[in-house]
Amino acid sequence: MRRVLGLLFLGVVTAHAATHSPTLGARLALHGLGSIRACADCHGPQGQGRPHFAYPKLAGLGFTYLLGALRSFSDGRRLNGIMTPIARELTAEEMRAVATYYARFRPRPPHGVRPGERLRLARGRRYYDHGDMNDRLVACARCHGRRGQGMGRRFPWIAGQTEAYVKEQLRSFRAGSRRGPGIGLMRDAARPLDARQIDDIALYVSVLGAWPPLSIPIERLPMPPIVPRRTFVPPRRDAIPRTVFGRAVRRGRAIFDHTARYARPYVGNALSCSDCHLGEGREAQAGPLWAATVLFPRAYRGHMTTLAARIQAAFIQSENGRAPPLDGPVLTDLLAYAHWMSRGEVIGAHAPGRGYPPITKPGKGADAARGAALYVQRCAVCHGGRGEGARYNGRVVFPPVWGPLSFGQRASLAQTSVMAAFLKSTMPYADPGTLTSGAAYDLAAFLEARPRPP
Ligand code: HEC
Ligand code: HEC
Ligand code: HEC
Ligand code: HEC
């Protein structure tokens, strides 16, 4: 999914059906309702924002982020003179409706580059891509992705956002006046920035995602290629049926995504299944559940295993807990989720995108000391200097990678080759595919030598 995100900028997704449909969301957005002003006055009918004001684009942000932003304006976690009063007037239903309306649009390609801006753009790009170790400035790309495409539900898409808005957000993150539904990480990221850096970075963010790529000198810096892969696409999240089976599927998804919360008796650490099987188990090359499901029953470590037994093993080893009973609700719901997700996949097929693509071990062998240095540079910003991860409001936002709340020594991920393959395909989060195989092995060797539960 994230590997094809660049394609988003190719165009606007069908706007016509949306703007003419008489839904609540469209009415609110285009005409307002009672005393609520039309969102389109400031954000545009297709969410393209107003470039000359600090009115942000809403296109591209996605339903969850839009709804979260509206909620936090209305409950005061994010204060703004214009948006807070508007959001306070919206009912929960109206928020969902208008978030649904704007979620269907894609950002339009941003404006081209004016000649006088090249130097500023080059500086902006350097900060964005690489940060600045002397200033303790963390690269924006670490969390928002090289192309500003954002990642998952935690890191918003920012590519092509209006320049004035990005500037204003960076200033208010720096001042601590925007807190928001996110994880407070932006405050630390923005603190070291001075006014000129903010201007340069905002300009760069506003042209990010220009497609085809801009022909300017900074273009010479390598960008990871975007290669769409043909893999199975699991059913859409909103296609879960409203039946007894569907309710089990929803519970199963919740367990998969928040394992310690919904399967507490069987979990002994801080990890959720989706911390290692990314994107709720949907993502190709990142341990997708749909590819696993259709291969069971099969041989595993020399014995025939069912999917249920494999999941029990995951609880014991990866979750450092104990096996939920075969006929109990936890396992039944997880199996329902796995089966729903695999609809349309061929039974017994070795699907492309299964597991984590294996990589070859570099000839010179893995070096844990090099891994330790790499960890500090590329991983500690999220997983912590002591591998402890990070929590916000009591919820795990970055999982621990060693220590008592991590996975156990017998977990699949504790094998160096599996860890190296996992890292190469998925980490650093939001910027995957940027580790060489050697670096992935060095990091795996370092992580293998850290203390973790037996
Ligand atoms: C008078 C202009 C105006 C109107 C009308 C308006 N907005 Fe906004 N909106 C803004 C501004 C300014 C911001 C930036 C707030 C900030 O700096 O935090 C914003 C921010 C937002 C954000 C957060 C975007 C982000 O990237 O985090 C959302 C979501 C949003 N508006 C939705 C709406 C919806 C839905 C409506 C209609 C019900 C609406 N707005 C009406 C001016 C407006
Ligand atoms: C350690 C991770 C991290 C780093 C580094 C980081 N960000 Fe963010 N950023 C986030 C998160 C998380 C949010 C969402 C915050 C929220 O919703 O309150 C965010 C939000 C934003 C927003 C607001 C988006 C919106 O729609 O309102 C902008 C703009 C932004 N970041 C730009 C940057 C820039 C520019 C840099 C580099 C100077 C940067 N970020 C570095 C994690 C990060
Ligand atoms: C610490 C990381 C981690 C956690 C947490 C984790 N897993 Fe896994 N899981 C793995 C790895 C690594 C593999 C092996 C993949 C391979 O060898 O290609 C795996 C394999 C599996 C498989 C077999 C996959 C296949 O393609 O054959 C299933 C099914 C599975 N896990 C389910 C779960 C469930 C359900 C949970 C939560 C209860 C969970 N896992 C938690 C890392 C994890
Ligand atoms: C921008 C933040 C970020 C960075 C940087 C990052 N990770 Fe992660 N990492 C995550 C998140 C978030 C997850 C959980 C995946 C999910 O929820 O989708 C994760 C999951 C993991 C996991 C599996 C779960 C666990 O806790 O064992 C390992 C191992 C891991 N990361 C190692 C690394 C290594 C090594 C690096 C450096 C190359 C790295 N990460 C860089 C955010 C990050």
PDB file of N, CA and C and ligand atoms in Angstrom, residues 255-256 259 269 271-277 287-289 291-293 295-296 298 300 307 310-311 314-315 318-319 334 354-356 407 411-415 418-419 422, ligand 3:
ATOM      1  N   ILE A 255      -8.846  -7.469  18.818  1.00  0.00           N
ATOM      2  CA  ILE A 255      -7.844  -8.250  19.555  1.00  0.00           C
ATOM      3  C   ILE A 255      -6.494  -8.178  18.831  1.00  0.00           C
ATOM      4  N   PHE A 256      -6.537  -8.308  17.525  1.00  0.00           N
ATOM      5  CA  PHE A 256      -5.311  -8.305  16.738  1.00  0.00           C
ATOM      6  C   PHE A 256      -4.569  -6.979  16.883  1.00  0.00           C
ATOM      7  N   THR A 259      -3.928  -6.160  21.476  1.00  0.00           N
ATOM      8  CA  THR A 259      -3.989  -7.502  22.040  1.00  0.00           C
ATOM      9  C   THR A 259      -4.023  -7.478  23.572  1.00  0.00           C
ATOM     10  N   ASN A 269       3.135  -9.240  27.681  1.00  0.00           N
ATOM     11  CA  ASN A 269       4.014  -8.118  27.327  1.00  0.00           C
ATOM     12  C   ASN A 269       3.190  -6.977  26.755  1.00  0.00           C
ATOM     13  N   LEU A 271       3.055  -6.082  23.506  1.00  0.00           N
ATOM     14  CA  LEU A 271       2.959  -6.155  22.046  1.00  0.00           C
ATOM     15  C   LEU A 271       1.577  -6.584  21.565  1.00  0.00           C
ATOM     16  N   SER A 272       1.160  -5.987  20.476  1.00  0.00           N
ATOM     17  CA  SER A 272      -0.043  -6.433  19.781  1.00  0.00           C
ATOM     18  C   SER A 272       0.382  -7.218  18.553  1.00  0.00           C
ATOM     19  N   CYS A 273      -0.498  -8.116  18.093  1.00  0.00           N
ATOM     20  CA  CYS A 273      -0.180  -8.868  16.876  1.00  0.00           C
ATOM     21  C   CYS A 273       0.206  -7.901  15.761  1.00  0.00           C
ATOM     22  N   SER A 274      -0.511  -6.767  15.662  1.00  0.00           N
ATOM     23  CA  SER A 274      -0.288  -5.863  14.528  1.00  0.00           C
ATOM     24  C   SER A 274       1.016  -5.082  14.649  1.00  0.00           C
ATOM     25  N   ASP A 275       1.729  -5.186  15.762  1.00  0.00           N
ATOM     26  CA  ASP A 275       3.048  -4.553  15.821  1.00  0.00           C
ATOM     27  C   ASP A 275       4.040  -5.276  14.908  1.00  0.00           C
ATOM     28  N   CYS A 276       3.802  -6.551  14.690  1.00  0.00           N
ATOM     29  CA  CYS A 276       4.703  -7.314  13.806  1.00  0.00           C
ATOM     30  C   CYS A 276       4.015  -7.702  12.496  1.00  0.00           C
ATOM     31  N   HIS A 277       2.680  -7.813  12.525  1.00  0.00           N
ATOM     32  CA  HIS A 277       1.908  -8.090  11.303  1.00  0.00           C
ATOM     33  C   HIS A 277       1.241  -6.770  10.962  1.00  0.00           C
ATOM     34  N   GLY A 287       4.114  -9.677   6.960  1.00  0.00           N
ATOM     35  CA  GLY A 287       3.454 -10.727   7.720  1.00  0.00           C
ATOM     36  C   GLY A 287       1.934 -10.722   7.587  1.00  0.00           C
ATOM     37  N   PRO A 288       1.400 -10.651   6.346  1.00  0.00           N
ATOM     38  CA  PRO A 288      -0.065 -10.533   6.211  1.00  0.00           C
ATOM     39  C   PRO A 288      -0.799 -11.810   6.653  1.00  0.00           C
ATOM     40  N   LEU A 289      -1.897 -11.587   7.342  1.00  0.00           N
ATOM     41  CA  LEU A 289      -2.681 -12.698   7.867  1.00  0.00           C
ATOM     42  C   LEU A 289      -3.374 -13.463   6.746  1.00  0.00           C
ATOM     43  N   ALA A 291      -2.283 -14.216   3.831  1.00  0.00           N
ATOM     44  CA  ALA A 291      -1.411 -15.176   3.152  1.00  0.00           C
ATOM     45  C   ALA A 291      -1.181 -16.393   4.036  1.00  0.00           C
ATOM     46  N   ALA A 292      -1.184 -16.174   5.367  1.00  0.00           N
ATOM     47  CA  ALA A 292      -0.954 -17.278   6.292  1.00  0.00           C
ATOM     48  C   ALA A 292      -2.168 -18.197   6.351  1.00  0.00           C
ATOM     49  N   THR A 293      -3.348 -17.599   6.438  1.00  0.00           N
ATOM     50  CA  THR A 293      -4.563 -18.358   6.695  1.00  0.00           C
ATOM     51  C   THR A 293      -4.768 -19.511   5.716  1.00  0.00           C
ATOM     52  N   LEU A 295      -2.761 -21.234   4.110  1.00  0.00           N
ATOM     53  CA  LEU A 295      -1.742 -22.293   4.059  1.00  0.00           C
ATOM     54  C   LEU A 295      -1.938 -23.347   5.148  1.00  0.00           C
ATOM     55  N   PHE A 296      -2.867 -23.106   6.056  1.00  0.00           N
ATOM     56  CA  PHE A 296      -3.082 -24.081   7.129  1.00  0.00           C
ATOM     57  C   PHE A 296      -4.227 -24.999   6.764  1.00  0.00           C
ATOM     58  N   ARG A 298      -0.751 -27.081   8.049  1.00  0.00           N
ATOM     59  CA  ARG A 298       0.516 -27.379   7.382  1.00  0.00           C
ATOM     60  C   ARG A 298       1.585 -27.741   8.416  1.00  0.00           C
ATOM     61  N   TYR A 300       4.764 -27.243  10.645  1.00  0.00           N
ATOM     62  CA  TYR A 300       5.451 -26.120  11.277  1.00  0.00           C
ATOM     63  C   TYR A 300       6.397 -26.705  12.315  1.00  0.00           C
ATOM     64  N   LEU A 307      -4.191 -23.503  12.004  1.00  0.00           N
ATOM     65  CA  LEU A 307      -4.070 -22.062  12.216  1.00  0.00           C
ATOM     66  C   LEU A 307      -4.294 -21.738  13.699  1.00  0.00           C
ATOM     67  N   ARG A 310      -1.240 -22.455  15.615  1.00  0.00           N
ATOM     68  CA  ARG A 310      -0.190 -21.480  15.299  1.00  0.00           C
ATOM     69  C   ARG A 310      -0.442 -20.177  16.063  1.00  0.00           C
ATOM     70  N   ILE A 311      -1.711 -19.804  16.177  1.00  0.00           N
ATOM     71  CA  ILE A 311      -2.033 -18.580  16.921  1.00  0.00           C
ATOM     72  C   ILE A 311      -1.763 -18.797  18.414  1.00  0.00           C
ATOM     73  N   ALA A 314       1.754 -18.223  18.914  1.00  0.00           N
ATOM     74  CA  ALA A 314       2.076 -16.786  18.886  1.00  0.00           C
ATOM     75  C   ALA A 314       1.818 -16.157  20.254  1.00  0.00           C
ATOM     76  N   PHE A 315       0.745 -16.562  20.911  1.00  0.00           N
ATOM     77  CA  PHE A 315       0.474 -16.015  22.244  1.00  0.00           C
ATOM     78  C   PHE A 315       1.582 -16.401  23.234  1.00  0.00           C
ATOM     79  N   SER A 318       5.396 -14.941  21.037  1.00  0.00           N
ATOM     80  CA  SER A 318       5.494 -13.533  20.661  1.00  0.00           C
ATOM     81  C   SER A 318       4.829 -12.620  21.684  1.00  0.00           C
ATOM     82  N   GLU A 319       3.766 -13.101  22.324  1.00  0.00           N
ATOM     83  CA  GLU A 319       3.064 -12.282  23.309  1.00  0.00           C
ATOM     84  C   GLU A 319       3.554 -12.584  24.724  1.00  0.00           C
ATOM     85  N   LEU A 334     -10.413 -14.391  16.631  1.00  0.00           N
ATOM     86  CA  LEU A 334      -9.238 -14.210  15.773  1.00  0.00           C
ATOM     87  C   LEU A 334      -9.358 -15.048  14.499  1.00  0.00           C
ATOM     88  N   ARG A 354       3.625 -12.927   1.043  1.00  0.00           N
ATOM     89  CA  ARG A 354       3.512 -13.627   2.316  1.00  0.00           C
ATOM     90  C   ARG A 354       4.738 -13.371   3.198  1.00  0.00           C
ATOM     91  N   GLY A 355       4.538 -13.363   4.484  1.00  0.00           N
ATOM     92  CA  GLY A 355       5.639 -13.248   5.436  1.00  0.00           C
ATOM     93  C   GLY A 355       6.437 -11.962   5.233  1.00  0.00           C
ATOM     94  N   TYR A 356       7.744 -12.066   5.441  1.00  0.00           N
ATOM     95  CA  TYR A 356       8.642 -10.945   5.207  1.00  0.00           C
ATOM     96  C   TYR A 356       9.653 -11.453   4.197  1.00  0.00           C
ATOM     97  N   PHE A 407       9.040  -9.363  23.205  1.00  0.00           N
ATOM     98  CA  PHE A 407       8.750 -10.761  22.873  1.00  0.00           C
ATOM     99  C   PHE A 407       9.810 -11.675  23.486  1.00  0.00           C
ATOM    100  N   ALA A 411      10.404 -16.620  20.321  1.00  0.00           N
ATOM    101  CA  ALA A 411       9.516 -16.043  19.298  1.00  0.00           C
ATOM    102  C   ALA A 411      10.191 -16.092  17.930  1.00  0.00           C
ATOM    103  N   SER A 412       9.378 -16.146  16.872  1.00  0.00           N
ATOM    104  CA  SER A 412       9.951 -16.181  15.516  1.00  0.00           C
ATOM    105  C   SER A 412      10.880 -15.001  15.287  1.00  0.00           C
ATOM    106  N   LEU A 413      10.495 -13.840  15.807  1.00  0.00           N
ATOM    107  CA  LEU A 413      11.279 -12.639  15.555  1.00  0.00           C
ATOM    108  C   LEU A 413      12.623 -12.653  16.278  1.00  0.00           C
ATOM    109  N   ALA A 414      12.796 -13.570  17.227  1.00  0.00           N
ATOM    110  CA  ALA A 414      14.078 -13.638  17.935  1.00  0.00           C
ATOM    111  C   ALA A 414      15.145 -14.331  17.085  1.00  0.00           C
ATOM    112  N   GLN A 415      14.751 -14.948  15.955  1.00  0.00           N
ATOM    113  CA  GLN A 415      15.755 -15.536  15.056  1.00  0.00           C
ATOM    114  C   GLN A 415      16.358 -14.428  14.201  1.00  0.00           C
ATOM    115  N   VAL A 418      15.060 -14.007  10.594  1.00  0.00           N
ATOM    116  CA  VAL A 418      13.678 -13.524  10.501  1.00  0.00           C
ATOM    117  C   VAL A 418      13.626 -12.038  10.854  1.00  0.00           C
ATOM    118  N   MET A 419      14.349 -11.667  11.922  1.00  0.00           N
ATOM    119  CA  MET A 419      14.373 -10.253  12.322  1.00  0.00           C
ATOM    120  C   MET A 419      14.947  -9.382  11.204  1.00  0.00           C
ATOM    121  N   PHE A 422      12.372  -8.966   8.568  1.00  0.00           N
ATOM    122  CA  PHE A 422      11.314  -8.086   9.076  1.00  0.00           C
ATOM    123  C   PHE A 422      11.753  -6.620   8.981  1.00  0.00           C
TER     124      PHE A 422
HETATM  125  C1  HEC B   3       7.090  -9.913  18.065  1.00  0.00           C
HETATM  126  C2  HEC B   3       6.482  -9.975  16.771  1.00  0.00           C
HETATM  127  C3  HEC B   3       5.203 -10.802  16.608  1.00  0.00           C
HETATM  128  C4  HEC B   3       4.044 -10.720  17.338  1.00  0.00           C
HETATM  129  C5  HEC B   3       3.745  -9.826  18.516  1.00  0.00           C
HETATM  130  C6  HEC B   3       3.129 -11.679  16.749  1.00  0.00           C
HETATM  131  N1  HEC B   3       3.719 -12.304  15.690  1.00  0.00           N
HETATM  132 FE1  HEC B   3       2.865 -13.697  14.479  1.00  0.00          FE
HETATM  133  N2  HEC B   3       4.655 -13.988  13.550  1.00  0.00           N
HETATM  134  C7  HEC B   3       5.789 -13.224  13.749  1.00  0.00           C
HETATM  135  C8  HEC B   3       6.843 -13.725  12.903  1.00  0.00           C
HETATM  136  C9  HEC B   3       8.252 -13.136  12.810  1.00  0.00           C
HETATM  137  C10 HEC B   3       6.324 -14.833  12.200  1.00  0.00           C
HETATM  138  C11 HEC B   3       7.065 -15.764  11.245  1.00  0.00           C
HETATM  139  C12 HEC B   3       6.987 -15.278   9.848  1.00  0.00           C
HETATM  140  C13 HEC B   3       7.942 -16.041   8.960  1.00  0.00           C
HETATM  141  O1  HEC B   3       8.620 -16.955   9.431  1.00  0.00           O
HETATM  142  O2  HEC B   3       7.959 -15.687   7.761  1.00  0.00           O
HETATM  143  C14 HEC B   3       4.935 -14.967  12.637  1.00  0.00           C
HETATM  144  C15 HEC B   3       4.061 -15.925  12.155  1.00  0.00           C
HETATM  145  C16 HEC B   3       2.694 -15.944  12.427  1.00  0.00           C
HETATM  146  C17 HEC B   3       1.740 -16.775  11.737  1.00  0.00           C
HETATM  147  C18 HEC B   3       2.077 -17.743  10.601  1.00  0.00           C
HETATM  148  C19 HEC B   3       2.376 -16.909   9.389  1.00  0.00           C
HETATM  149  C20 HEC B   3       2.634 -17.650   8.105  1.00  0.00           C
HETATM  150  O3  HEC B   3       2.696 -16.957   7.052  1.00  0.00           O
HETATM  151  O4  HEC B   3       2.806 -18.847   8.134  1.00  0.00           O
HETATM  152  C21 HEC B   3       0.493 -16.474  12.261  1.00  0.00           C
HETATM  153  C22 HEC B   3      -0.835 -17.056  11.842  1.00  0.00           C
HETATM  154  C23 HEC B   3       0.706 -15.473  13.281  1.00  0.00           C
HETATM  155  N3  HEC B   3       2.050 -15.175  13.343  1.00  0.00           N
HETATM  156  C24 HEC B   3      -0.304 -14.911  14.035  1.00  0.00           C
HETATM  157  C25 HEC B   3      -0.087 -14.022  15.091  1.00  0.00           C
HETATM  158  C26 HEC B   3      -1.127 -13.565  15.993  1.00  0.00           C
HETATM  159  C27 HEC B   3      -2.603 -13.923  15.918  1.00  0.00           C
HETATM  160  C28 HEC B   3      -0.518 -12.748  16.899  1.00  0.00           C
HETATM  161  C29 HEC B   3      -1.136 -12.061  18.102  1.00  0.00           C
HETATM  162  C30 HEC B   3      -1.786 -12.921  19.067  1.00  0.00           C
HETATM  163  C31 HEC B   3       0.892 -12.683  16.541  1.00  0.00           C
HETATM  164  N4  HEC B   3       1.105 -13.458  15.446  1.00  0.00           N
HETATM  165  C32 HEC B   3       1.844 -11.917  17.212  1.00  0.00           C
HETATM  166  C33 HEC B   3       5.924 -12.168  14.605  1.00  0.00           C
HETATM  167  C34 HEC B   3       4.987 -11.800  15.576  1.00  0.00           C
END
